[in-house]
Amino acid sequence: MNDFHRLMEDLGKLLDITLIPDKHHACVLNFEDEISVQLEADSSRHALTLATIIGEIPAGKFRELMLSMGLKYNALYPRAGTFAYRTNENQLVFFFQLPLENLQPETIEEALPPFIEKAKVWKESLSRGAIPPLEAPEAKKKPSLFDLKPGKKTEGL
């Protein structure tokens, strides 16, 4: 068992779920059936990447405004993650990286609530065709990890 598998096993125990990484060293966590977060070991960066797809942004002025707001959010500190745009799929992606060296499952558990909360706000805004508010990642109410459900095998981000 490698370090990533052990880390996912320990995180699973902490969250009271079973986490089994796939052959690509990735696990998917589904939160409240709204947000799927992929946890993946990035050996080239020596980091654990948390990533979720916010959704496809339709072409036009709305896309321009969403991407502009994403860039503004990326300049905030502290922030719960970073927005990126997948040009091939016209998708907005939200990700966060934690250094793998000495990474503890508790650190991942602490990073998940603000990450999920920000992703939910942006996903909801996108579905309504609205521009999300630009705000610091300090969530008023952190989502509960008890809503966590074991990830189904899904296609990677």
mmCIF file of C-alpha atoms in Angstrom:
data_model
loop_
_atom_site.group_PDB
_atom_site.id
_atom_site.type_symbol
_atom_site.label_atom_id
_atom_site.label_comp_id
_atom_site.label_asym_id
_atom_site.label_seq_id
_atom_site.Cartn_x
_atom_site.Cartn_y
_atom_site.Cartn_z
ATOM 1 C CA MET A 1 0.000 0.000 0.000
ATOM 2 C CA ASN A 2 1.483 3.351 -0.999
ATOM 3 C CA ASP A 3 1.264 6.600 0.970
ATOM 4 C CA PHE A 4 -1.717 7.929 -1.016
ATOM 5 C CA HIS A 5 -3.720 4.746 -0.443
ATOM 6 C CA ARG A 6 -2.893 4.914 3.259
ATOM 7 C CA LEU A 7 -3.870 8.600 3.393
ATOM 8 C CA MET A 8 -7.222 7.845 1.717
ATOM 9 C CA GLU A 9 -7.810 4.921 4.064
ATOM 10 C CA ASP A 10 -7.134 7.160 7.080
ATOM 11 C CA LEU A 11 -9.337 9.941 5.669
ATOM 12 C CA GLY A 12 -12.095 7.390 5.108
ATOM 13 C CA LYS A 13 -11.877 6.294 8.738
ATOM 14 C CA LEU A 14 -12.049 9.918 9.858
ATOM 15 C CA LEU A 15 -15.125 10.550 7.669
ATOM 16 C CA ASP A 16 -16.630 7.126 8.453
ATOM 17 C CA ILE A 17 -16.693 6.008 4.814
ATOM 18 C CA THR A 18 -14.641 3.641 2.685
ATOM 19 C CA LEU A 19 -12.247 5.345 0.285
ATOM 20 C CA ILE A 20 -10.523 3.122 -2.255
ATOM 21 C CA PRO A 21 -8.324 4.919 -4.796
ATOM 22 C CA ASP A 22 -8.544 3.817 -8.413
ATOM 23 C CA LYS A 23 -5.590 2.893 -10.624
ATOM 24 C CA HIS A 24 -4.988 6.612 -11.296
ATOM 25 C CA HIS A 25 -4.595 7.317 -7.563
ATOM 26 C CA ALA A 26 -7.909 9.144 -7.355
ATOM 27 C CA CYS A 27 -11.089 8.966 -5.265
ATOM 28 C CA VAL A 28 -14.398 10.730 -5.784
ATOM 29 C CA LEU A 29 -16.459 12.076 -2.890
ATOM 30 C CA ASN A 30 -20.104 13.008 -3.466
ATOM 31 C CA PHE A 31 -21.534 15.676 -1.182
ATOM 32 C CA GLU A 32 -25.298 16.032 -0.838
ATOM 33 C CA ASP A 33 -25.644 14.679 -4.386
ATOM 34 C CA GLU A 34 -24.740 18.195 -5.580
ATOM 35 C CA ILE A 35 -20.966 18.355 -5.613
ATOM 36 C CA SER A 36 -18.502 15.635 -6.579
ATOM 37 C CA VAL A 37 -14.946 16.252 -5.437
ATOM 38 C CA GLN A 38 -12.125 14.286 -6.962
ATOM 39 C CA LEU A 39 -9.099 13.749 -4.730
ATOM 40 C CA GLU A 40 -6.045 12.880 -6.790
ATOM 41 C CA ALA A 41 -2.360 12.487 -6.037
ATOM 42 C CA ASP A 42 -0.313 14.709 -8.342
ATOM 43 C CA SER A 43 3.146 13.170 -8.121
ATOM 44 C CA SER A 44 4.713 15.757 -10.435
ATOM 45 C CA ARG A 45 3.751 18.534 -8.014
ATOM 46 C CA HIS A 46 3.973 16.393 -4.866
ATOM 47 C CA ALA A 47 0.451 17.543 -4.034
ATOM 48 C CA LEU A 48 -3.034 16.270 -3.379
ATOM 49 C CA THR A 49 -5.471 17.955 -5.756
ATOM 50 C CA LEU A 50 -9.118 18.450 -4.813
ATOM 51 C CA ALA A 51 -11.140 19.302 -7.914
ATOM 52 C CA THR A 52 -14.757 19.714 -8.945
ATOM 53 C CA ILE A 53 -16.470 20.752 -12.144
ATOM 54 C CA ILE A 54 -18.685 23.782 -11.582
ATOM 55 C CA GLY A 55 -20.297 23.402 -14.985
ATOM 56 C CA GLU A 56 -20.342 24.413 -18.615
ATOM 57 C CA ILE A 57 -20.445 28.154 -19.202
ATOM 58 C CA PRO A 58 -22.472 29.200 -22.256
ATOM 59 C CA ALA A 59 -20.704 31.375 -24.818
ATOM 60 C CA GLY A 60 -21.225 35.110 -24.755
ATOM 61 C CA LYS A 61 -21.104 37.997 -22.316
ATOM 62 C CA PHE A 62 -22.110 35.760 -19.382
ATOM 63 C CA ARG A 63 -19.037 33.550 -19.919
ATOM 64 C CA GLU A 64 -16.841 36.634 -20.061
ATOM 65 C CA LEU A 65 -18.296 37.936 -16.779
ATOM 66 C CA MET A 66 -18.023 34.534 -15.037
ATOM 67 C CA LEU A 67 -14.392 34.120 -16.060
ATOM 68 C CA SER A 68 -13.617 37.679 -15.014
ATOM 69 C CA MET A 69 -15.160 37.030 -11.592
ATOM 70 C CA GLY A 70 -13.172 33.782 -11.343
ATOM 71 C CA LEU A 71 -9.941 35.687 -11.965
ATOM 72 C CA LYS A 72 -10.903 38.242 -9.328
ATOM 73 C CA TYR A 73 -11.630 35.440 -6.865
ATOM 74 C CA ASN A 74 -8.255 33.847 -7.643
ATOM 75 C CA ALA A 75 -6.575 37.073 -6.473
ATOM 76 C CA LEU A 76 -8.222 36.923 -3.025
ATOM 77 C CA TYR A 77 -6.362 35.731 0.029
ATOM 78 C CA PRO A 78 -7.130 33.492 1.701
ATOM 79 C CA ARG A 79 -9.244 31.540 -0.723
ATOM 80 C CA ALA A 80 -10.786 28.081 -0.683
ATOM 81 C CA GLY A 81 -9.447 27.137 -4.112
ATOM 82 C CA THR A 82 -8.633 28.350 -7.602
ATOM 83 C CA PHE A 83 -10.882 28.620 -10.638
ATOM 84 C CA ALA A 84 -9.725 27.371 -14.024
ATOM 85 C CA TYR A 85 -11.374 27.090 -17.424
ATOM 86 C CA ARG A 86 -11.316 23.939 -19.563
ATOM 87 C CA THR A 87 -11.527 25.312 -23.093
ATOM 88 C CA ASN A 88 -12.257 21.956 -24.769
ATOM 89 C CA GLU A 89 -15.427 21.473 -22.707
ATOM 90 C CA ASN A 90 -16.203 25.142 -21.926
ATOM 91 C CA GLN A 91 -16.232 24.146 -18.252
ATOM 92 C CA LEU A 92 -15.397 26.089 -15.147
ATOM 93 C CA VAL A 93 -13.363 23.970 -12.727
ATOM 94 C CA PHE A 94 -12.536 24.682 -9.091
ATOM 95 C CA PHE A 95 -9.471 23.091 -7.501
ATOM 96 C CA PHE A 96 -7.255 23.250 -4.449
ATOM 97 C CA GLN A 97 -3.868 21.666 -3.781
ATOM 98 C CA LEU A 98 -2.324 20.508 -0.536
ATOM 99 C CA PRO A 99 1.341 19.459 -0.280
ATOM 100 C CA LEU A 100 1.549 15.668 0.041
ATOM 101 C CA GLU A 101 4.574 15.788 2.309
ATOM 102 C CA ASN A 102 3.432 15.059 5.877
ATOM 103 C CA LEU A 103 -0.214 15.563 4.835
ATOM 104 C CA GLN A 104 -2.640 14.407 7.512
ATOM 105 C CA PRO A 105 -6.270 13.363 6.937
ATOM 106 C CA GLU A 106 -7.390 16.065 9.386
ATOM 107 C CA THR A 107 -5.898 18.722 7.087
ATOM 108 C CA ILE A 108 -7.976 17.415 4.181
ATOM 109 C CA GLU A 109 -11.077 17.281 6.380
ATOM 110 C CA GLU A 110 -10.558 20.958 7.321
ATOM 111 C CA ALA A 111 -10.060 22.001 3.673
ATOM 112 C CA LEU A 112 -13.221 20.316 2.392
ATOM 113 C CA PRO A 113 -16.032 22.462 3.925
ATOM 114 C CA PRO A 114 -14.917 25.880 2.570
ATOM 115 C CA PHE A 115 -14.024 24.268 -0.769
ATOM 116 C CA ILE A 116 -17.447 22.626 -1.071
ATOM 117 C CA GLU A 117 -19.307 25.734 0.076
ATOM 118 C CA LYS A 118 -17.608 27.921 -2.548
ATOM 119 C CA ALA A 119 -18.199 25.310 -5.269
ATOM 120 C CA LYS A 120 -21.905 25.093 -4.347
ATOM 121 C CA VAL A 121 -22.351 28.888 -4.503
ATOM 122 C CA TRP A 122 -20.724 29.086 -7.934
ATOM 123 C CA LYS A 123 -22.544 26.025 -9.275
ATOM 124 C CA GLU A 124 -25.881 27.429 -8.113
ATOM 125 C CA SER A 125 -25.090 30.840 -9.618
ATOM 126 C CA LEU A 126 -24.133 29.237 -12.926
ATOM 127 C CA SER A 127 -27.351 27.196 -13.021
ATOM 128 C CA ARG A 128 -29.387 30.403 -12.490
ATOM 129 C CA GLY A 129 -27.392 32.375 -15.050
ATOM 130 C CA ALA A 130 -26.234 34.763 -12.327
ATOM 131 C CA ILE A 131 -22.792 36.110 -11.503
ATOM 132 C CA PRO A 132 -21.667 34.798 -8.092
ATOM 133 C CA PRO A 133 -20.748 37.244 -5.335
ATOM 134 C CA LEU A 134 -17.087 38.028 -4.852
ATOM 135 C CA GLU A 135 -16.409 37.306 -1.224
ATOM 136 C CA ALA A 136 -13.767 35.878 1.023
ATOM 137 C CA PRO A 137 -14.060 32.127 1.607
ATOM 138 C CA GLU A 138 -15.162 32.553 5.209
ATOM 139 C CA ALA A 139 -18.391 30.565 5.064
ATOM 140 C CA LYS A 140 -21.066 31.640 7.542
ATOM 141 C CA LYS A 141 -22.182 28.071 7.992
ATOM 142 C CA LYS A 142 -19.805 25.294 7.098
ATOM 143 C CA PRO A 143 -21.403 22.275 5.455
ATOM 144 C CA SER A 144 -21.447 19.138 7.512
ATOM 145 C CA LEU A 145 -19.202 16.281 6.479
ATOM 146 C CA PHE A 146 -21.938 13.945 7.699
ATOM 147 C CA ASP A 147 -23.591 14.547 4.336
ATOM 148 C CA LEU A 148 -20.641 12.794 2.729
ATOM 149 C CA LYS A 149 -21.463 9.730 0.704
ATOM 150 C CA PRO A 150 -18.953 7.219 -0.624
ATOM 151 C CA GLY A 151 -17.853 8.178 -4.107
ATOM 152 C CA LYS A 152 -19.055 6.211 -7.054
ATOM 153 C CA LYS A 153 -16.549 5.443 -9.721
ATOM 154 C CA THR A 154 -16.885 8.316 -12.137
ATOM 155 C CA GLU A 155 -14.905 9.541 -15.043
ATOM 156 C CA GLY A 156 -12.027 11.739 -13.921
ATOM 157 C CA LEU A 157 -12.120 15.493 -14.251
#
